[in-house]
PDB file of C-alpha atoms in Angstrom:
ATOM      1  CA  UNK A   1      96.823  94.715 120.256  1.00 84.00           C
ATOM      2  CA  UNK A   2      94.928  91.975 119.111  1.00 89.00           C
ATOM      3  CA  UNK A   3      90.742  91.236 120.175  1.00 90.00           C
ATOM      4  CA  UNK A   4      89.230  87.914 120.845  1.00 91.00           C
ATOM      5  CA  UNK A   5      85.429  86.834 120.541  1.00 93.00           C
ATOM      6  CA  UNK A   6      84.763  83.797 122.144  1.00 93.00           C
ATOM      7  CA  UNK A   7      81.759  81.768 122.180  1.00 94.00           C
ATOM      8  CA  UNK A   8      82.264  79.082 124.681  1.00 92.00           C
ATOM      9  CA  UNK A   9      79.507  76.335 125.879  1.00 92.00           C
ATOM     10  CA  UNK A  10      78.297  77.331 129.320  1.00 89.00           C
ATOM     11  CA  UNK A  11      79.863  74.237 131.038  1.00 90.00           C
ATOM     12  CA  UNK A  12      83.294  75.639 129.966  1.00 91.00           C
ATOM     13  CA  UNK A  13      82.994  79.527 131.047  1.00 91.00           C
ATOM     14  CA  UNK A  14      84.388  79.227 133.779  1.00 91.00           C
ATOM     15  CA  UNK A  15      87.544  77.525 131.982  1.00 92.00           C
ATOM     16  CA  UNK A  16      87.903  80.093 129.800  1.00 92.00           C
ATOM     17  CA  UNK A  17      87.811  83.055 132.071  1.00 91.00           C
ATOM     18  CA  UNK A  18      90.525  81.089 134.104  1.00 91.00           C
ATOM     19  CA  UNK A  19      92.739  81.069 131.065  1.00 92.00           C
ATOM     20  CA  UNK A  20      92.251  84.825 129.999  1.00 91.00           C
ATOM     21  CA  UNK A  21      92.109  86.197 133.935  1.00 89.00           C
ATOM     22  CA  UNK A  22      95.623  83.781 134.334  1.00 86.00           C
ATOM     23  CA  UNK A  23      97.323  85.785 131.298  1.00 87.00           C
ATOM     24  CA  UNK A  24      99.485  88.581 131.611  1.00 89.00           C
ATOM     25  CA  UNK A  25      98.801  90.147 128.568  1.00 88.00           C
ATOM     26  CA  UNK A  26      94.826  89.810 128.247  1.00 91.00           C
ATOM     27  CA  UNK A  27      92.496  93.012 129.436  1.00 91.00           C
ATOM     28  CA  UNK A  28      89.189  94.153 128.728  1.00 91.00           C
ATOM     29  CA  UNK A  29      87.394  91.303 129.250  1.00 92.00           C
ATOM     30  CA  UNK A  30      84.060  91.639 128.996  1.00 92.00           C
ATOM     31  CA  UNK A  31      81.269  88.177 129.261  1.00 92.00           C
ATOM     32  CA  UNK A  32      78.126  88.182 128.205  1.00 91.00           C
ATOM     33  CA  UNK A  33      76.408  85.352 129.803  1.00 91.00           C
ATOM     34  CA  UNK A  34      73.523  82.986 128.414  1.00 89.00           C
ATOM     35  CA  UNK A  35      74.239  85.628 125.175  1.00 89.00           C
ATOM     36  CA  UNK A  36      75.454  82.653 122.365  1.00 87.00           C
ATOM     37  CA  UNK A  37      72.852  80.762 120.610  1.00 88.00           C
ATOM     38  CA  UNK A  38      75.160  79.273 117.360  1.00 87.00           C
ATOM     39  CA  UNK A  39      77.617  77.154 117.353  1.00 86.00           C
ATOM     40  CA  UNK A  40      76.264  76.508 120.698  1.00 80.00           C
ATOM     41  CA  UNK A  41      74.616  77.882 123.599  1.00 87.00           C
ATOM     42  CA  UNK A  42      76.267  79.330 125.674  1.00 89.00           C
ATOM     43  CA  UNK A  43      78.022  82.403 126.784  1.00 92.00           C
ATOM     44  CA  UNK A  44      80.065  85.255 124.812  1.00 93.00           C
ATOM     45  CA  UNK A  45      83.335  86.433 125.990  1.00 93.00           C
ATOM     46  CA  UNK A  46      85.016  89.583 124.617  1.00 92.00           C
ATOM     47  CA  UNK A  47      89.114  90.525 125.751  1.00 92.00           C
ATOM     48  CA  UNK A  48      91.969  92.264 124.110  1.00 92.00           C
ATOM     49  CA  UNK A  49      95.249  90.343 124.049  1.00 91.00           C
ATOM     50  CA  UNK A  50      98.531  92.163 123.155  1.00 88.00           C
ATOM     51  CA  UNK A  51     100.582  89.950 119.860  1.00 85.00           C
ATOM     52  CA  UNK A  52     103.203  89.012 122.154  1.00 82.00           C
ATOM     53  CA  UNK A  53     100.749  86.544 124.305  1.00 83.00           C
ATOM     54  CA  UNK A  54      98.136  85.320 121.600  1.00 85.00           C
ATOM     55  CA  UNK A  55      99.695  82.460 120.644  1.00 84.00           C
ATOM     56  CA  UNK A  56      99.910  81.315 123.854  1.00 86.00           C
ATOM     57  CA  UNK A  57      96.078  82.038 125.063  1.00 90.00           C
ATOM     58  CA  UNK A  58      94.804  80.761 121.291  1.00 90.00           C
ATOM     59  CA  UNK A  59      96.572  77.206 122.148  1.00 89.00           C
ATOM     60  CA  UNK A  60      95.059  77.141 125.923  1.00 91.00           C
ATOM     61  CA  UNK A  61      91.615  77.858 124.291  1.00 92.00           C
ATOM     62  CA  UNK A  62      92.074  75.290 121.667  1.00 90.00           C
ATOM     63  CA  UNK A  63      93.289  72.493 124.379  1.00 92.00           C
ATOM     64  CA  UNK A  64      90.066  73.096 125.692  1.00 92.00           C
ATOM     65  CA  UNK A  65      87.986  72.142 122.422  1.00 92.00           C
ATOM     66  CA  UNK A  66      86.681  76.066 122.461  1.00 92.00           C
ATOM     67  CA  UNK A  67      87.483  76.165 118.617  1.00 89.00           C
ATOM     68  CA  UNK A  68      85.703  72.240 117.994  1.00 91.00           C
ATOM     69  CA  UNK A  69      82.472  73.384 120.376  1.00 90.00           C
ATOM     70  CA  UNK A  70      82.653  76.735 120.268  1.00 90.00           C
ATOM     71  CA  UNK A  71      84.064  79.420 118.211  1.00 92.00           C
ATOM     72  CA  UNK A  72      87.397  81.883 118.529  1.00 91.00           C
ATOM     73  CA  UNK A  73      87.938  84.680 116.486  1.00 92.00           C
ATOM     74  CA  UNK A  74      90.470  86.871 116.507  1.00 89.00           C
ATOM     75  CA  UNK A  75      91.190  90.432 114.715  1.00 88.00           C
ATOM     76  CA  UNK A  76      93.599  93.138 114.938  1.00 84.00           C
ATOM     77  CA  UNK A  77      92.571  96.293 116.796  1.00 84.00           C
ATOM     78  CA  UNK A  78      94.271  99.835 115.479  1.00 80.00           C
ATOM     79  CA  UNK A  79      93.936 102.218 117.974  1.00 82.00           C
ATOM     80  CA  UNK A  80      93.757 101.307 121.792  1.00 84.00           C
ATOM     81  CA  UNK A  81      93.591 104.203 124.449  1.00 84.00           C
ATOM     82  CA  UNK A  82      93.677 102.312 127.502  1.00 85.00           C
ATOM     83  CA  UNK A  83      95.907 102.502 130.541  1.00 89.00           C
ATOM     84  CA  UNK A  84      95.460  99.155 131.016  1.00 85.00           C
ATOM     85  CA  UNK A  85      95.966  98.475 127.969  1.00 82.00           C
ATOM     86  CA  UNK A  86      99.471  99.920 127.957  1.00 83.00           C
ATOM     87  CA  UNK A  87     100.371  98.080 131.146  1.00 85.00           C
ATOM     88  CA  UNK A  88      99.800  94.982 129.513  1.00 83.00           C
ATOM     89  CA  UNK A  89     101.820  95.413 127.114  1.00 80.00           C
ATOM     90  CA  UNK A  90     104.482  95.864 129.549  1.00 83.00           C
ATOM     91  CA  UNK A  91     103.683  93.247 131.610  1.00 83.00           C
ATOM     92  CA  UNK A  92     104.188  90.906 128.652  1.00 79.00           C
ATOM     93  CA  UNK A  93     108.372  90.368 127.867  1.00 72.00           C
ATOM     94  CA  UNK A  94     109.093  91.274 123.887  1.00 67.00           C
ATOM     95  CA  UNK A  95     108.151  93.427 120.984  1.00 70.00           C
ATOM     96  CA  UNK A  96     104.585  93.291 119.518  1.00 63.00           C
ATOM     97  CA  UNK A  97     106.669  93.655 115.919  1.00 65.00           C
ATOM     98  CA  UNK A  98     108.481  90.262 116.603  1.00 65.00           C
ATOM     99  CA  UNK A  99     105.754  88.298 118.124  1.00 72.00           C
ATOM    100  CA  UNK A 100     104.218  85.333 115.584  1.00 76.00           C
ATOM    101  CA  UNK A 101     100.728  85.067 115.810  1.00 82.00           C
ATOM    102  CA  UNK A 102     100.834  81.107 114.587  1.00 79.00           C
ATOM    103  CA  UNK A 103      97.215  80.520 114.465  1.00 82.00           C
ATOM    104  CA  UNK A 104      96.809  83.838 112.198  1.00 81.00           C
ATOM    105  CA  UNK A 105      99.938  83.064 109.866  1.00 82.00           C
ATOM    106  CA  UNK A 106      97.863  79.678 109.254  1.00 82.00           C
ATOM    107  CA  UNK A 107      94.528  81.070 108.493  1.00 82.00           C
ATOM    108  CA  UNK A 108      95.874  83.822 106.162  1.00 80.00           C
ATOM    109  CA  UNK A 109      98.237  81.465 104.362  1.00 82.00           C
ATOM    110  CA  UNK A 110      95.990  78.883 103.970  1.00 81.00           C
ATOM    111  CA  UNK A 111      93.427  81.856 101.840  1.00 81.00           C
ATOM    112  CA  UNK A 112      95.889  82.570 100.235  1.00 79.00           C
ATOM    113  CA  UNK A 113      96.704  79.075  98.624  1.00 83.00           C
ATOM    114  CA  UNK A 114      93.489  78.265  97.685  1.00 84.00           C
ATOM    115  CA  UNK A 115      93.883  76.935  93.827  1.00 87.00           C
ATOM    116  CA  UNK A 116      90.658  79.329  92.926  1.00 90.00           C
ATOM    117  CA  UNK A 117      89.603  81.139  89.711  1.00 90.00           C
ATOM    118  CA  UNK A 118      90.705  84.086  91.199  1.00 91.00           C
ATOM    119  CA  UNK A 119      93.890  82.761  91.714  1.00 92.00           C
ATOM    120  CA  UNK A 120      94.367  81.257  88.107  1.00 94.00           C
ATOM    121  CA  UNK A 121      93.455  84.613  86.506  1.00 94.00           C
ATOM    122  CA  UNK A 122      95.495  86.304  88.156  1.00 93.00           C
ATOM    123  CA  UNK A 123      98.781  84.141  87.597  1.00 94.00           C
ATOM    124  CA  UNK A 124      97.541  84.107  83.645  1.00 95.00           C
ATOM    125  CA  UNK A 125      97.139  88.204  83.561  1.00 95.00           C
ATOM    126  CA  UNK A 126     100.254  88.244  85.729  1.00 93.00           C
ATOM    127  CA  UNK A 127     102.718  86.090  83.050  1.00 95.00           C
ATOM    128  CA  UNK A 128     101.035  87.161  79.759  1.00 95.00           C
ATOM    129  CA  UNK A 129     102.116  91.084  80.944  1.00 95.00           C
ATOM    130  CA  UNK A 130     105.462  90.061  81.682  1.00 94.00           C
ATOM    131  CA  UNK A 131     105.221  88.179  78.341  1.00 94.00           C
ATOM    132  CA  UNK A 132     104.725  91.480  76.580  1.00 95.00           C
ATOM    133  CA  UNK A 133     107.602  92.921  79.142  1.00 93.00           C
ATOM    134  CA  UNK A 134     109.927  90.310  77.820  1.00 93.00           C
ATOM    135  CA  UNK A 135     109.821  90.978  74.163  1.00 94.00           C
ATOM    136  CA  UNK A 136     109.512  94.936  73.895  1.00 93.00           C
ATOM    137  CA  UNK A 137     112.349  94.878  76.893  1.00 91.00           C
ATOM    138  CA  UNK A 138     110.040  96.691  79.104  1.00 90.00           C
ATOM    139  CA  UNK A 139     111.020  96.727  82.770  1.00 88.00           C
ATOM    140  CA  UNK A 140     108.087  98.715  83.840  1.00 89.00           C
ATOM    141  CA  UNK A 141     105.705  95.946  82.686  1.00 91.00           C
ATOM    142  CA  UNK A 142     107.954  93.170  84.774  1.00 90.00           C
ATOM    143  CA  UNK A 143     107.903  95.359  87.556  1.00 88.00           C
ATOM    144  CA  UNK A 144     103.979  95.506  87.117  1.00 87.00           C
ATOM    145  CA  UNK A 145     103.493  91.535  86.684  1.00 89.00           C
ATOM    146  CA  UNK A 146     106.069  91.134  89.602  1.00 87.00           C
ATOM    147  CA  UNK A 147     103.281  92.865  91.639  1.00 84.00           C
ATOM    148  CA  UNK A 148     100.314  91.282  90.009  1.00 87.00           C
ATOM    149  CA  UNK A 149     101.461  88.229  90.386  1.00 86.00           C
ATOM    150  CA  UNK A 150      99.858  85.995  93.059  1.00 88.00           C
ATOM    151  CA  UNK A 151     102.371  82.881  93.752  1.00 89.00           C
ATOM    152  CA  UNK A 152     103.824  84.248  97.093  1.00 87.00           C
ATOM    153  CA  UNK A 153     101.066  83.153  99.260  1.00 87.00           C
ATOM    154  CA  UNK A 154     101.070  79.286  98.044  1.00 91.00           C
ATOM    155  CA  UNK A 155     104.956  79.984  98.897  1.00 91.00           C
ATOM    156  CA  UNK A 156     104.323  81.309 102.393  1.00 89.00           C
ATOM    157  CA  UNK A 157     101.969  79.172 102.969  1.00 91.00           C
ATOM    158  CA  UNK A 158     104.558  76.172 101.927  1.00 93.00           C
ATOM    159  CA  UNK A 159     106.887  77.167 104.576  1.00 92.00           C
ATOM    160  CA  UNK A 160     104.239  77.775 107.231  1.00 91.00           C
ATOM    161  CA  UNK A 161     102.780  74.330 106.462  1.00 92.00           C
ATOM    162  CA  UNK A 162     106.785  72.981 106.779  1.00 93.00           C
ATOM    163  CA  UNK A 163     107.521  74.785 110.422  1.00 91.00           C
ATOM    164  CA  UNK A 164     103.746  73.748 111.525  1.00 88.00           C
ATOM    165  CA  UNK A 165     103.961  70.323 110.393  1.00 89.00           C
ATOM    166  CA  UNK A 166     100.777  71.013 108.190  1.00 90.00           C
ATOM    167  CA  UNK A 167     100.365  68.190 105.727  1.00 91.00           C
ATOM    168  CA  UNK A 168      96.936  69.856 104.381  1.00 90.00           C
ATOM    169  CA  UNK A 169      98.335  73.188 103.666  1.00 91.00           C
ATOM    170  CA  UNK A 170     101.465  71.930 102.375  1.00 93.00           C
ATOM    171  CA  UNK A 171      99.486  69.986  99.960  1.00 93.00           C
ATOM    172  CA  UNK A 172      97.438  72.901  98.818  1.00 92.00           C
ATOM    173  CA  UNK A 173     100.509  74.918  98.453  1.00 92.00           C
ATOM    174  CA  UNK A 174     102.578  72.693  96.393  1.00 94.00           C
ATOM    175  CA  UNK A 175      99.155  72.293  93.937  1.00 94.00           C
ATOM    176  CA  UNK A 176      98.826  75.867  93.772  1.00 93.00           C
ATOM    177  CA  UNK A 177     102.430  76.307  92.422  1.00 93.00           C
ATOM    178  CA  UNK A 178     102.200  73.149  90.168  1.00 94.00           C
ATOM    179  CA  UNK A 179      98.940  74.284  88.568  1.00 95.00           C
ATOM    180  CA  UNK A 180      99.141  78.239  88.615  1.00 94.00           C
ATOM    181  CA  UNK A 181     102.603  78.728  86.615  1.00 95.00           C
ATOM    182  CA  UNK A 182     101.477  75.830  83.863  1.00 95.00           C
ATOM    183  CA  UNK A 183      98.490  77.472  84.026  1.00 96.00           C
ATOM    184  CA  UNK A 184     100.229  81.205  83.467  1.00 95.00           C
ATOM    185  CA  UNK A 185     102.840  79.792  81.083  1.00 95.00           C
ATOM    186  CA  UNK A 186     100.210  78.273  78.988  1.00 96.00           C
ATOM    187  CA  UNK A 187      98.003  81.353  79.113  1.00 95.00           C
ATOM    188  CA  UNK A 188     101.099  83.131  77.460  1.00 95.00           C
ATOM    189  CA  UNK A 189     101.532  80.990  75.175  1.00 95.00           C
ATOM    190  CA  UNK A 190      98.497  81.433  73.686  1.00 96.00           C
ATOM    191  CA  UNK A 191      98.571  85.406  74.072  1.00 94.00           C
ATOM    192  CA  UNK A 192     101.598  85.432  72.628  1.00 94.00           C
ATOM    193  CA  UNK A 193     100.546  83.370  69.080  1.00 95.00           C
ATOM    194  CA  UNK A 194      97.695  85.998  69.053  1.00 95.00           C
ATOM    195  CA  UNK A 195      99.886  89.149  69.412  1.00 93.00           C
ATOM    196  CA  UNK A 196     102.142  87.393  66.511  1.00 92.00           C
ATOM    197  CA  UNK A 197      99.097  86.222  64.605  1.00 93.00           C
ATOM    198  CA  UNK A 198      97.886  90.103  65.118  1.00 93.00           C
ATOM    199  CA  UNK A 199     102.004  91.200  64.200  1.00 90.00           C
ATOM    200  CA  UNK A 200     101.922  93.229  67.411  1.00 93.00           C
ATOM    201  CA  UNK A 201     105.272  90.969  68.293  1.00 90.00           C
ATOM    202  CA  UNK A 202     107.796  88.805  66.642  1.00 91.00           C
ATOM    203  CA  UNK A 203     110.682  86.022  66.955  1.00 91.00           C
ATOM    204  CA  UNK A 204     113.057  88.818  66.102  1.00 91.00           C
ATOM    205  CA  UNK A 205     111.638  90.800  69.035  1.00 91.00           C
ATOM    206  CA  UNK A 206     112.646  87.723  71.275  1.00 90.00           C
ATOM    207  CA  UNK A 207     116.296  87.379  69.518  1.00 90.00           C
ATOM    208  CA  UNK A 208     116.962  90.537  69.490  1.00 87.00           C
ATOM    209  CA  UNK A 209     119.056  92.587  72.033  1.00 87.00           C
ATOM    210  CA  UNK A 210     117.483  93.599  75.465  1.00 88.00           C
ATOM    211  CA  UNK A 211     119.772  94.473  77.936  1.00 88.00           C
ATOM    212  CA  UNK A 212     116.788  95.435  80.443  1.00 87.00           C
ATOM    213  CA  UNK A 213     115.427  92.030  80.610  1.00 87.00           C
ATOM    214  CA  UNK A 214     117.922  89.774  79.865  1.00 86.00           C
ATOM    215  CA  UNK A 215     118.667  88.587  83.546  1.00 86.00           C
ATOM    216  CA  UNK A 216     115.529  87.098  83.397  1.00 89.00           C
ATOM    217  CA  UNK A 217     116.522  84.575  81.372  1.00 89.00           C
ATOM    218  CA  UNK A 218     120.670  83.982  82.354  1.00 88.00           C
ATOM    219  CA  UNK A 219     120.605  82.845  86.241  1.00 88.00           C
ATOM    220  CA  UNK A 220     123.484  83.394  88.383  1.00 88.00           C
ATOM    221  CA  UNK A 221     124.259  83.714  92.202  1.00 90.00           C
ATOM    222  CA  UNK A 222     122.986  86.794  92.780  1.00 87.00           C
ATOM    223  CA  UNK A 223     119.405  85.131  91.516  1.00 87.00           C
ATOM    224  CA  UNK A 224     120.048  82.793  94.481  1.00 90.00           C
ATOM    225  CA  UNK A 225     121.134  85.655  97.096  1.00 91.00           C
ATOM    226  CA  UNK A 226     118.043  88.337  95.999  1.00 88.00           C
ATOM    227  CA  UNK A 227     115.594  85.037  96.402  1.00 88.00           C
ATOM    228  CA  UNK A 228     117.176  84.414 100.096  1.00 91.00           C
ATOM    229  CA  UNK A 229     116.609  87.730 100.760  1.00 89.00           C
ATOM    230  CA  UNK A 230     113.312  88.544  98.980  1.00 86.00           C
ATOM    231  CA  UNK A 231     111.855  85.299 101.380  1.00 87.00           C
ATOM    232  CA  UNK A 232     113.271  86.419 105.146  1.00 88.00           C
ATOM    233  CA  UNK A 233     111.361  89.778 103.912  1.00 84.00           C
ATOM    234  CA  UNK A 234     108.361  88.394 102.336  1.00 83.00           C
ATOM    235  CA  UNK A 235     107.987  86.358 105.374  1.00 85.00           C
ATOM    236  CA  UNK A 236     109.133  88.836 108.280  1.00 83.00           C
ATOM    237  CA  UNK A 237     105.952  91.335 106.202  1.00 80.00           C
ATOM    238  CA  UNK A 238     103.612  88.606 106.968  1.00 80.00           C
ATOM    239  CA  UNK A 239     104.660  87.501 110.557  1.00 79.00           C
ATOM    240  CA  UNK A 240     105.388  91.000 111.971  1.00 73.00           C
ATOM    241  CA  UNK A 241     101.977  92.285 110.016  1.00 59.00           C
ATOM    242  CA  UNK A 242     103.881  94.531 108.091  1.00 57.00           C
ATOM    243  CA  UNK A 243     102.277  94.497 104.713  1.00 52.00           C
ATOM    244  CA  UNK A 244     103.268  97.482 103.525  1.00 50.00           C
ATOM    245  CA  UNK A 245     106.868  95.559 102.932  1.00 49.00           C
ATOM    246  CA  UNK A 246     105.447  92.708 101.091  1.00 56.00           C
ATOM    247  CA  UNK A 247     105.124  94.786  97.908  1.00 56.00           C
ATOM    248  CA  UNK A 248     108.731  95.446  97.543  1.00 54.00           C
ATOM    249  CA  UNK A 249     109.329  91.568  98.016  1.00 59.00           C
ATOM    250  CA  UNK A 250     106.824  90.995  94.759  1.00 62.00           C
ATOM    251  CA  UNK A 251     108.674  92.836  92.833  1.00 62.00           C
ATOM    252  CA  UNK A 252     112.313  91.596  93.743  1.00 61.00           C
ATOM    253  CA  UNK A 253     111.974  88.269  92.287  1.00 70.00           C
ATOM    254  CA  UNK A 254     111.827  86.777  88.832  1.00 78.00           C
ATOM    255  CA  UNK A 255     109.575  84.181  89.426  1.00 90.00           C
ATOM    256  CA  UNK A 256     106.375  85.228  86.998  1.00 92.00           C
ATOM    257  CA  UNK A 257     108.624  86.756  84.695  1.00 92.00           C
ATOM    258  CA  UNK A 258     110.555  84.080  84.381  1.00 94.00           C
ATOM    259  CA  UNK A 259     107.634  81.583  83.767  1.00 94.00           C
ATOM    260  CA  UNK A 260     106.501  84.515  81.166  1.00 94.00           C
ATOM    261  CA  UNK A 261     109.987  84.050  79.274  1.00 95.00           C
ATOM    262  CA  UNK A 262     109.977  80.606  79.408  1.00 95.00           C
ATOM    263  CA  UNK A 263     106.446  80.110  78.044  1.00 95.00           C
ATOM    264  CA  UNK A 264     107.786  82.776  75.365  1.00 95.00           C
ATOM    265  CA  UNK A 265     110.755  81.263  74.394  1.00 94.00           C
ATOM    266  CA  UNK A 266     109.121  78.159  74.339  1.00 94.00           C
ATOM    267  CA  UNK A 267     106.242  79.537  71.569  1.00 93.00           C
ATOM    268  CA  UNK A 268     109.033  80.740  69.348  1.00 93.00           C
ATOM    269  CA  UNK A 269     111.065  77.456  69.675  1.00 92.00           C
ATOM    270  CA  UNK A 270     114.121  79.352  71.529  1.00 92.00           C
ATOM    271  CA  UNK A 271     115.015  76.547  74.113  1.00 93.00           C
ATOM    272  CA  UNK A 272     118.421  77.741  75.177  1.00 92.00           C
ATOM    273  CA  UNK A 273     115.810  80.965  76.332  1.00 92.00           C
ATOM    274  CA  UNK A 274     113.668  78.509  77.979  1.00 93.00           C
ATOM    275  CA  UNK A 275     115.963  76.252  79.561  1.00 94.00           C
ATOM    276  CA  UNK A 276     117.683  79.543  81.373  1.00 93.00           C
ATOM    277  CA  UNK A 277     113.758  80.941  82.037  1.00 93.00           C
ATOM    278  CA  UNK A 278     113.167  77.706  83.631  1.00 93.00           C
ATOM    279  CA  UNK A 279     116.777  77.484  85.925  1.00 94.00           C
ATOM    280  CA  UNK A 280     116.077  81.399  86.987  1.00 93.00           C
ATOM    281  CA  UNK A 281     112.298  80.255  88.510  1.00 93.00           C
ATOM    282  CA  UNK A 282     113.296  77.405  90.448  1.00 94.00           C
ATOM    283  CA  UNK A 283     116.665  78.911  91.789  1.00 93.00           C
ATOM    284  CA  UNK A 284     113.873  81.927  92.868  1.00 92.00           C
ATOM    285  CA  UNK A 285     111.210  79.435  94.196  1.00 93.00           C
ATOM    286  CA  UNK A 286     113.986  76.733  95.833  1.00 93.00           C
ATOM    287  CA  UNK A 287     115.704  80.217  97.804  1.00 93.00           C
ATOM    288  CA  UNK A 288     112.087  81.823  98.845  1.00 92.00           C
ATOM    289  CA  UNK A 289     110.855  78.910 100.027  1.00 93.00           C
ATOM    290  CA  UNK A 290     114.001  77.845 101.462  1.00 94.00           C
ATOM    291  CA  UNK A 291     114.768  80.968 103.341  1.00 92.00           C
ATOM    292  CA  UNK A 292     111.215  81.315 104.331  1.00 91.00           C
ATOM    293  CA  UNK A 293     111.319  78.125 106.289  1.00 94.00           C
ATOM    294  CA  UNK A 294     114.554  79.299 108.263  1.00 94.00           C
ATOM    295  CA  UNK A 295     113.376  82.789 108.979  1.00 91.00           C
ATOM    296  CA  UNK A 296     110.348  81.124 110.537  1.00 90.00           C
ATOM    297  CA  UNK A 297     112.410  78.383 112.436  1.00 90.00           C
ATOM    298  CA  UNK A 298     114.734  81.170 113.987  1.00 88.00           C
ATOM    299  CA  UNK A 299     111.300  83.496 114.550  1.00 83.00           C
ATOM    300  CA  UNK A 300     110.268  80.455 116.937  1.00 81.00           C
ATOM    301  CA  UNK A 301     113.266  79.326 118.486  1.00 81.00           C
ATOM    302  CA  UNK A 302     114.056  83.413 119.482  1.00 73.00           C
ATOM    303  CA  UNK A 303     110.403  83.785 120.997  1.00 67.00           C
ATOM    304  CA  UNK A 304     111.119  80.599 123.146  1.00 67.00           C
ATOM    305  CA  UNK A 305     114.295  81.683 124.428  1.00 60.00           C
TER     306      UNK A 305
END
């Protein structure tokens, strides 16, 4: 179960109670008349809306310039005792698990993408610990950089900007990618030359056997069939609001860690290293992204049918 707030202009109440008293799946509603003063004047209008019908009110709303005059917000409510509540939910065909909340995939994506300091400190802390992983053939330290690592919202937000025909968020998406690993890889770089500097690590580390961490480094199919995979999940977590899931998706790709090994390699003059680094992260991005894009197409075209 979802809630709205609305704050509608007073000419347009009327409107908007039509929409949420015409839908199935809205209760609750409460108005609160004269009670808006900014964005506008006007009046306040409160509801609950079960997942499977948001999409659907949000876009009536929005055809009536509530979101350009007004204001909608929307937030996700835990715990709902409510008979009418429950028959709602069962007027309304589907599963709340499967329904897309479009308009809420958008917003979170596009906060996600945003090419911030934040973001850039993260992606640098992110590769330089994988850096270390790579070289003392540490798994545990992948794993933890897989899960620091912040590049899978700019690559849900990609695919949401695709399926949505979003030119703005694509745009921020793509720049988040193209400046956060450079930005990372260089960051390791330089960590690296002042762990060597330091003789913390060495070339011979990087040459040297490490069966743990070597697939990083030495692409094959399988990097192609866990990145398919590791974007239906990552984007089924986001879409169903099952976040709990989107952990194990960080850390099922080499994407950081294979920036991390390629900035290595490329410190210590091992190109072969790099070259394979480099293959492994865009096989991972190219299937993410890729398989992101389809698991939202066939989210949509299932809801429709």
């Amino acid at each position: 179960m979802l809630q709205l707030r609305i704050i509608a202009p007073a000419d347009r109440t009327a409107a908007v109670e039509e929409v949420l008293n015409g839908d199935p799946g809205v209760t609750h509603l409460v108005v609160l008349a004269g009670a808006a003063r900014d964005p506008a004047d006007g009046d306040v209008l409160s509801c609950n809306v079960v997942r499977e019908a948001a999409s659907g009110v949000l876009s009536r709303l929005r055809q009536l310039r509530i979101d350009q005059d007004g204001s909608i917000m929307l937030e996700r409510v835990d715990t709902v005792l409510s008979a009418a509540g429950d028959r709602a939910a069962r007027r309304v065909p589907g599963h709340g698990a499967d329904a897309v909340v479009w308009e809420q995939i958008e917003q979170a994506t596009g906060e996600e993408c945003k090419l911030s300091g934040a973001y850039l400190t993260f992606m640098v802390v992110a590769t330089a610990i994988a850096g270390i992983g790579v070289l003392i053939d540490q798994p545990i330290l992948i794993v933890g950089a897989m899960a620091v690592g912040p590049e899978f919202g700019p690559l849900a937000a990609l695919c949401v900007g695709i399926v949505r025909f979003r030119r703005g968020l694509i745009g921020r998406a793509l720049t988040a990618l193209v400046v956060g690993f450079p930005v990372g890889m260089l960051g390791t770089v330089l960590s690296t030359w002042a762990l060597d500097a330091m003789g913390l690590v060495s070339k011979d580390m990087l040459l040297g056997e490490r069966p743990l961490t070597a697939f990083i480094w030495q692409p094959n199919a399988l990097s192609l069939v866990v990145g398919l995979l590791a974007g239906v999940a990552g984007m089924l977590s986001l879409t169903s609001a099952k976040a709990g899931t989107l952990v194990g998706v960080l850390i099922s790709v080499t994407t950081v860690p294979a920036a991390a090994n390629a900035a290595v390699a490329l410190e210590y003059g091992v190109m072969n290293e790099a070259a394979g680094s480099a293959l492994q992260l865009v096989i991972n991005l190219a299937a993410i992204a890729l398989a992101g894009v389809l698991t939202l197409v066939v989210q949509r075209l299932a809801w429709r049918s």
